[in-house]
Every structure is written in structure tokens, then in C-alpha cells.
């Protein structure tokens, strides 16, 4: 007799889709099993539906007859992040994160470091004025984890570690203002926020997101068959740009 | 093996597609209808025929109606200047059951959803913006579901209507008859944020 597959893990809910009249198919980002989908029986019931909100931290038990089956989850709430619903910008941040993770992560492949960074970032949404800078750093971490990391440690031309002002759109390496020369207008901006420096205001974050957006689109999305980036990220950038202006 | 004539099997198959009904319950319902042919089957068939011929969306608000403009939109007794925005017709009916709101409605037809690629133009948001300008609306009440998608849509509409009219939303918190011990922490924190002086 074949033994069924099962595991227990903790994860963040990325998306929910109704399945039949009473069930839901959820997608979660777990610590040890990566992005994983499964059915939640009774997932649209009054009791369970409030738990299944994107961004929620869940304790998950997954069971299937064979490993490659969709399988079924039983879920227990660990932490609701529904508190961000009243904060327009934080909600946009949460939507951008869940959409990007769902868009970019390969299925059933563990990324424990990115998972830890993502959970910390989810917890930070709306908690301080500077969370957009942390979000920018999280996008850098996402790119790094998926093989499109930027090297912002030193200038690719001069080797200097200071006066860094640009990023090469091809190599993803930093370029100093002096090293850029006449190529400056063809390079991407490297605001201090991209290096994790808090300057106040959202303008630097928006500039930084334009740079990470370039690599998300031309690197990550290109490798996924040129799928368009999730609309939710564009909405977050739009909100931050409105705040900056 | 066929157990009923083709026409009846076809009716059972169609009934089984209705929410809450499966093949067995559809079979039971059809048998019941046939037994009560005079008092149930014929009136039901007539009613369904009439609805199929006349049901449509209200051109103003998106409510289900049998005329071009629904009763709520054409009523003189309804307060002008206030629009309650709901996701679905079922939500409009729920609001009407409560009997508290005396203004008019706007049915969006869904919520923004990145997962299902539903954008603002797929909903009746542009029409809402036009209504606010054309009908001299002073307040828009967002009665959208307290879900991530519902509130994302609410914030989007609030941004679109900024500076045009007052935009309010339903309160979130402890439901009538609710016990704190059974509430999730998101609801408790929303209720705490929306606390009021007694």
C-alpha cells in the first residue's frame, strides 16, 4: 500500500481562488517548500474565508496521495495582516509583494532566506515611515535570490566605492558619477535609498524602483517568457510617485 | 442507463448546475416539480420565461432590473446626492434588507484583482466617476467587502474621487452578536482603531 505524502510548515498566503462551491485553491510561500498550491476544503465558508486573506501568516498541513498532486491544506491562522487594509500605501505594498512572489517564484522550490526577508517585510508594512526603503531592499533581495542580483558595492569602471550614482542596465553593476562620463544618460539611477540610506521623502524610492523595475522586467520577466509584471507593483510605484510629487 | 425521458434528464442536468444543487438534489427537485405541476412547475416556467425575456442591467447603476432604469434609480423618494457603491447585486439586496440607506446605488460588478487581471476599466468605475460629476453627488459610501481585494478597490475609487465629493466607507469591527474570543486579530485591531466615545 502506498503511503500518502504530507508535511507541515508555516507560510504566507499569496492568493486565493474559489474552487467549486465550497472550496478554495490557495497559493502560499512557505519556508521549506517554497511557493506551493493546494485545496482548502470549506475555504469559502464564513469560518475559514476571513483567515484566507492574502498576506496572512498560516500554519499549514499539506496532504496528497502522490507528491505531484495538488493536494489539500488544512490551515490554522498564525497572524492576520488585515491591519494594513486601512492604510492605502501599505495595502498597495502588500499587494505588490504577494503579486511579485506569486509571479516570480518557481513552484515547490524552497527559498528560506527570501522567505525570512519576506516575512520581515510583510510585518514592517505600514509600521514606520521608512518601510518603502525596506521594500526597495526586498526587491533587490528578490532579484538576488532569483539570479538577477545587482552589484552595488563598487564602481564597475573605476573600482571606487564612493560617489556611486548609476547602475548599468546591462550588467547590474554600480557606476560612479566620475566613471559614467558621457554614458550617464544611458545608465539607470542609483539613489541612496537603493543602498539602504534614509534621506526622507519618496522620490529616491521611486527612482530606485525604476531601477529594480528594469531588472524585474528585462531580467526576471524576460526569463519567464516576457510575462508582464504584475499590475499591483505599478500601482504601488504610482502611489509612491504621487506621494513624492 | 437512462432513468427518465430525455427532456426530463436535460432539465435535471440544467438544475444540477445551479448553486447548492448537485445531480441527486436536482433529480429530487425535478421530481417534486413534476408532482406539483399545477401549483409549481407551470408558474415557475412562466416566471423563468418572463425573467429571461426582460431581465437586464440598469443603465445607470448596474442593478438587475426588468426595465431600462431600475426602481431605485427612478424613485423620486430616494435621496439624490448620495451613492452607495457595492461589489455585486447581492450586496445591494443585502443593503436594502437593512433598510437604512435611502440614497442610490452603484454596482461595480466585481473588485480589482491582480490574480484575475481585472483592472478599473473592467469594472463600472469610470461610469461611477461620470455619475458623480453628472448627478451632483456630494457623498459616495463605499460598501465593499472587508477583504484585501475589496479594500484595494475602495482605496482606488477613493483616489479617483479625491476632491470631487466626500468619500466614506462602512465601519469594520465587531459584528452584532459577536464574541471577542471568536474574532480574528485583524477584526479586533480594525475595531479598536474605529473605537468611538460612549
XYZ file of C-alpha atoms in Angstrom:
443
model
C 0.000 0.000 0.000
C 1.361 3.407 -0.968
C 1.839 5.893 1.843
C 0.413 9.373 1.227
C 2.569 12.488 1.102
C 2.264 15.051 3.863
C 4.146 17.860 5.554
C 3.600 20.692 7.998
C 5.087 24.149 7.550
C 4.384 27.814 8.086
C 3.772 30.198 5.209
C 2.356 33.451 3.903
C -0.790 33.360 1.801
C -0.216 34.766 -1.688
C -3.538 34.188 -3.423
C -6.950 32.569 -3.087
C -9.196 31.330 -5.840
C -12.658 29.855 -5.385
C -12.832 26.174 -6.285
C -16.327 24.766 -6.785
C -18.996 25.948 -4.393
C -17.332 25.371 -1.075
C -13.565 25.050 -1.532
C -10.692 27.348 -2.386
C -7.334 26.843 -4.056
C -4.695 28.786 -2.191
C -1.093 29.567 -3.016
C 1.328 30.054 -0.147
C 5.002 30.925 0.208
C 6.378 28.526 2.792
C 9.747 28.351 4.462
C 10.691 24.802 3.486
C 8.502 24.087 0.477
C 8.605 27.417 -1.364
C 5.587 28.542 -3.360
C 3.028 25.798 -3.025
C -0.620 25.460 -4.016
C -3.351 23.267 -2.582
C -7.069 22.974 -1.959
C -8.686 24.136 1.275
C -11.952 22.276 1.777
C -14.637 24.648 3.011
C -12.301 27.539 2.143
C -15.142 29.897 1.240
C -17.086 29.211 4.452
C -17.785 32.010 6.939
C -15.375 30.411 9.357
C -12.369 29.958 7.076
C -12.735 32.724 4.440
C -11.673 35.540 6.839
C -8.450 33.618 7.568
C -7.656 33.248 3.875
C -6.745 36.849 3.096
C -3.555 37.467 1.077
C -0.632 38.295 3.356
C -1.954 36.172 6.241
C 0.592 34.023 8.080
C -0.680 30.450 8.301
C 0.233 27.169 9.880
C -0.247 24.656 7.072
C -0.632 20.913 6.877
C -0.497 19.559 3.341
C -1.554 16.085 2.334
C -1.772 14.361 -1.043
C -1.792 10.814 -2.325
C 1.150 11.462 -4.667
C 3.810 14.154 -4.470
C 2.890 15.803 -7.777
C -0.799 16.028 -6.884
C -2.314 19.399 -5.983
C -3.164 18.070 -2.529
C -5.222 19.592 0.257
C -4.266 22.016 3.009
C -5.637 22.325 6.480
C -4.912 25.816 7.762
C -4.616 27.474 11.146
C -4.178 31.235 11.437
C -0.874 32.401 12.920
C -1.071 36.104 12.171
C -3.510 38.238 10.203
C -2.076 41.166 8.288
C -5.534 42.587 7.592
C -4.488 45.629 9.649
C -2.940 47.135 6.510
C -6.357 47.357 4.837
C -6.946 50.815 6.262
C -3.546 52.105 5.082
C -3.684 52.866 1.354
C 0.073 52.733 0.755
C 0.750 49.704 2.966
C -2.074 47.800 1.259
C -0.515 48.625 -2.115
C 2.797 47.310 -0.722
C 1.184 44.073 0.430
C -0.495 43.588 -2.961
C 2.789 44.250 -4.786
C 4.653 41.733 -2.609
C 2.114 38.919 -2.917
C 1.773 39.515 -6.671
C 5.550 39.593 -7.258
C 6.165 36.452 -5.191
C 3.363 34.635 -6.964
C 4.670 35.874 -10.323
C 8.328 35.113 -9.902
C 8.894 32.143 -7.590
C 9.212 28.685 -9.086
C 6.757 26.184 -7.633
C 7.818 23.915 -4.763
C 11.379 25.238 -4.537
C 12.483 26.383 -1.087
C 13.979 29.871 -0.695
C 14.415 30.080 3.098
C 16.474 33.290 3.037
C 13.965 35.133 0.827
C 11.153 33.688 2.942
C 12.643 35.168 6.118
C 13.192 38.526 4.391
C 9.636 38.478 3.027
C 8.031 37.692 6.399
C 10.032 40.520 7.997
C 8.950 42.864 5.184
C 5.282 41.864 5.471
C 5.472 42.635 9.195
C 7.014 46.032 8.500
C 4.323 47.263 6.072
C 2.740 50.409 7.420
C 4.674 50.145 10.692
C 7.086 53.010 10.071
C 7.566 55.912 7.672
C 10.589 54.227 6.130
C 9.069 50.905 5.104
C 9.187 51.823 1.366
C 13.002 51.803 1.624
C 12.839 48.343 3.173
C 10.515 47.339 0.334
C 13.099 48.548 -2.174
C 15.725 46.419 -0.407
C 13.317 43.483 -0.528
C 13.013 43.818 -4.329
C 16.829 43.744 -4.506
C 16.780 40.581 -2.376
C 14.151 39.025 -4.663
C 16.312 39.761 -7.719
C 19.396 38.386 -5.938
C 17.614 35.186 -4.897
C 16.375 34.513 -8.419
C 19.739 35.098 -10.102
C 19.429 38.716 -11.220
C 21.260 40.370 -8.337
C 22.755 43.842 -8.613
C 26.333 44.530 -7.535
C 26.258 47.938 -5.872
C 29.472 47.531 -3.856
C 31.865 49.413 -6.145
C 32.079 51.263 -9.458
C 32.406 48.884 -12.425
C 34.628 51.423 -14.225
C 36.927 52.887 -11.565
C 36.567 50.382 -8.723
C 35.781 53.225 -6.303
C 33.294 52.503 -3.533
C 32.096 56.091 -3.132
C 30.336 58.603 -5.392
C 28.183 55.780 -6.786
C 25.389 57.370 -8.817
C 24.280 54.970 -11.542
C 23.590 51.327 -12.313
C 24.489 49.721 -15.616
C 21.257 48.426 -17.244
C 23.203 45.557 -18.799
C 25.471 44.257 -16.024
C 23.567 45.489 -12.963
C 26.799 46.888 -11.527
C 27.160 50.278 -9.887
C 28.874 53.124 -11.733
C 30.265 56.246 -10.071
C 29.427 59.744 -11.326
C 33.051 60.157 -12.419
C 33.193 56.780 -14.128
C 29.955 57.293 -16.057
C 31.314 60.117 -18.232
C 29.304 60.649 -21.394
C 27.363 57.392 -20.763
C 25.499 58.901 -17.808
C 22.242 59.449 -19.689
C 22.130 55.782 -20.711
C 22.525 54.487 -17.153
C 19.883 53.830 -14.514
C 19.718 55.970 -11.365
C 21.287 54.769 -8.130
C 19.642 56.842 -5.390
C 20.956 56.491 -1.792
C 17.742 54.565 -0.935
C 18.918 51.720 -3.168
C 21.907 51.414 -0.828
C 19.556 51.452 2.170
C 20.208 55.072 3.118
C 17.227 57.031 4.507
C 17.053 60.532 3.048
C 13.383 61.359 3.682
C 10.669 61.634 1.049
C 9.621 59.094 -1.547
C 11.394 60.477 -4.633
C 14.532 58.380 -4.080
C 12.467 55.241 -3.506
C 10.568 55.844 -6.761
C 13.889 56.278 -8.608
C 15.194 53.091 -7.005
C 12.029 51.208 -8.000
C 12.549 52.354 -11.591
C 15.975 50.685 -11.466
C 14.778 47.444 -9.827
C 11.771 47.531 -12.196
C 14.175 47.493 -15.146
C 15.803 44.283 -13.907
C 12.480 42.735 -12.903
C 11.178 43.359 -16.400
C 14.228 42.765 -18.578
C 15.792 40.059 -16.435
C 13.225 38.174 -14.374
C 10.088 38.637 -16.513
C 12.111 38.048 -19.682
C 13.301 34.703 -18.293
C 9.679 33.790 -17.572
C 8.656 34.227 -21.204
C 8.253 38.027 -21.198
C 5.183 37.944 -18.984
C 4.141 41.486 -17.999
C 4.998 42.472 -14.434
C 2.025 42.384 -12.046
C -0.177 45.466 -12.199
C -0.085 45.631 -8.382
C 3.589 46.684 -8.457
C 2.825 49.500 -10.912
C 0.060 50.697 -8.544
C 2.488 50.831 -5.629
C 5.025 52.802 -7.690
C 2.220 55.135 -8.800
C 1.117 55.736 -5.184
C 4.686 56.451 -4.070
C 5.188 58.806 -7.027
C 2.011 60.704 -6.084
C 3.294 60.965 -2.532
C 6.659 62.269 -3.779
C 5.142 64.954 -6.014
C -28.530 3.825 -18.030
C -31.241 6.422 -18.690
C -33.886 6.509 -15.973
C -36.035 9.373 -17.247
C -37.095 10.694 -20.673
C -34.541 12.888 -22.460
C -36.391 16.175 -21.755
C -36.504 15.463 -18.031
C -32.865 14.349 -17.954
C -31.980 17.630 -19.671
C -33.889 19.585 -17.026
C -32.113 17.644 -14.265
C -28.735 18.403 -15.855
C -29.553 22.117 -16.021
C -30.864 22.203 -12.443
C -27.711 20.444 -11.248
C -25.685 23.428 -12.471
C -27.447 25.767 -10.029
C -25.546 26.764 -6.877
C -26.286 24.471 -3.954
C -27.640 21.690 -6.147
C -25.899 18.522 -7.289
C -27.186 15.749 -9.578
C -29.062 13.982 -6.758
C -30.739 17.061 -5.316
C -31.555 18.302 -8.841
C -33.253 14.979 -9.546
C -35.271 15.310 -6.319
C -36.235 18.907 -7.166
C -37.336 17.992 -10.693
C -39.425 15.078 -9.418
C -41.056 17.397 -6.893
C -41.794 19.964 -9.614
C -43.392 17.307 -11.809
C -45.556 16.095 -8.952
C -46.640 19.686 -8.211
C -47.032 20.555 -11.871
C -50.109 22.743 -11.464
C -49.087 24.821 -8.485
C -45.304 24.952 -9.029
C -43.958 23.769 -12.383
C -46.164 25.884 -14.660
C -45.875 29.104 -12.587
C -42.109 28.548 -12.292
C -41.756 28.020 -16.041
C -43.819 31.160 -16.713
C -41.805 33.214 -14.225
C -38.490 31.998 -15.652
C -39.684 32.738 -19.174
C -40.718 36.262 -18.189
C -37.423 36.941 -16.406
C -35.407 35.517 -19.303
C -37.225 37.868 -21.668
C -36.955 41.025 -19.590
C -34.022 40.816 -17.109
C -31.236 43.294 -17.802
C -28.834 45.649 -16.083
C -29.962 49.117 -15.072
C -28.179 51.511 -17.421
C -27.491 53.890 -14.528
C -26.352 51.749 -11.620
C -25.884 48.184 -12.878
C -28.637 46.731 -10.667
C -30.656 43.812 -12.048
C -33.968 45.064 -13.381
C -36.624 44.400 -15.986
C -36.810 47.985 -17.198
C -34.138 50.252 -18.647
C -33.696 52.132 -15.367
C -34.243 50.254 -12.097
C -36.870 51.199 -9.498
C -34.278 52.607 -7.115
C -32.739 54.920 -9.702
C -36.131 56.136 -10.963
C -37.680 56.589 -7.496
C -38.405 60.203 -6.517
C -38.278 59.230 -2.829
C -34.614 58.279 -2.950
C -32.151 60.867 -1.741
C -30.151 62.396 -4.535
C -26.591 63.327 -3.759
C -25.633 60.023 -2.097
C -24.390 56.915 -3.847
C -23.606 53.637 -2.105
C -21.043 51.607 -4.058
C -21.379 47.821 -3.804
C -19.489 44.980 -5.410
C -22.406 42.876 -6.553
C -26.204 42.931 -6.876
C -26.391 40.512 -3.916
C -24.668 43.193 -1.794
C -27.205 45.781 -2.970
C -30.015 43.477 -1.876
C -28.296 42.978 1.496
C -28.100 46.764 1.976
C -31.771 47.107 1.026
C -32.742 44.406 3.536
C -31.153 46.521 6.260
C -33.407 49.383 5.183
C -31.070 52.078 6.487
C -29.792 53.608 3.292
C -32.180 55.872 1.419
C -29.936 57.016 -1.412
C -28.988 55.372 -4.701
C -26.540 52.632 -5.569
C -23.751 51.827 -7.961
C -22.901 48.171 -8.629
C -19.257 47.719 -9.616
C -19.584 44.169 -10.922
C -16.539 42.854 -9.029
C -13.315 44.072 -7.475
C -9.867 44.860 -8.778
C -7.859 41.667 -8.884
C -4.276 41.256 -9.995
C -4.717 37.482 -9.985
C -7.645 37.553 -12.401
C -6.283 40.555 -14.352
C -9.350 42.668 -13.522
C -8.490 46.339 -13.893
C -10.538 49.529 -13.313
C -11.871 49.521 -16.878
C -13.299 46.031 -16.395
C -15.484 47.384 -13.573
C -18.004 50.239 -13.588
C -15.510 52.669 -12.049
C -15.309 55.132 -14.988
C -19.128 55.240 -15.028
C -19.158 55.978 -11.288
C -16.783 58.912 -11.795
C -19.078 60.251 -14.528
C -22.155 59.834 -12.303
C -20.516 61.804 -9.504
C -19.972 64.706 -11.884
C -23.295 64.485 -13.770
C -25.648 63.895 -10.824
C -24.107 66.402 -8.406
C -23.163 63.711 -5.892
C -21.928 65.010 -2.539
C -21.102 61.694 -0.825
C -20.029 58.282 -2.061
C -20.315 55.486 0.508
C -18.039 52.550 -0.256
C -19.803 49.399 0.970
C -17.224 46.946 -0.313
C -16.246 43.662 1.277
C -13.652 43.760 4.068
C -11.239 41.682 2.017
C -7.858 42.628 0.572
C -9.367 42.915 -2.943
C -12.418 44.814 -1.662
C -10.344 47.358 0.236
C -7.816 47.709 -2.617
C -10.756 48.646 -4.838
C -12.116 51.030 -2.182
C -8.788 52.877 -1.942
C -8.556 53.073 -5.734
C -12.044 54.608 -6.001
C -11.300 57.000 -3.131
C -8.238 58.211 -5.049
C -10.212 58.597 -8.273
C -12.874 60.677 -6.500
C -10.479 62.783 -4.460
C -11.585 66.418 -4.470
C -14.870 65.643 -6.272
C -17.055 64.613 -3.299
C -16.882 63.185 0.221
C -15.902 59.506 0.200
C -16.771 57.344 3.201
C -16.682 53.618 3.837
C -18.540 51.186 6.076
C -17.034 50.675 9.526
C -15.207 47.437 10.260
C -15.260 45.689 13.600
C -17.217 43.517 15.997
C -20.407 42.138 14.369
C -23.743 42.271 16.218
C -23.852 39.218 18.488
C -20.135 38.639 18.025
C -17.891 37.466 20.861
C -14.366 38.854 21.063
C -12.932 35.448 21.873
C -14.023 34.133 18.471
C -12.861 37.114 16.370
C -9.668 37.084 14.331
C -6.945 39.546 15.313
C -7.431 41.601 12.108
C -11.058 42.310 13.013
C -10.165 43.140 16.606
C -7.449 45.588 15.537
C -9.840 47.197 12.974
C -12.497 47.518 15.694
C -10.001 49.050 18.087
C -8.885 51.598 15.507
C -12.524 52.530 14.796
C -13.482 52.821 18.506
C -15.905 55.580 19.445
C -16.692 57.593 22.555
C -19.726 56.477 24.557
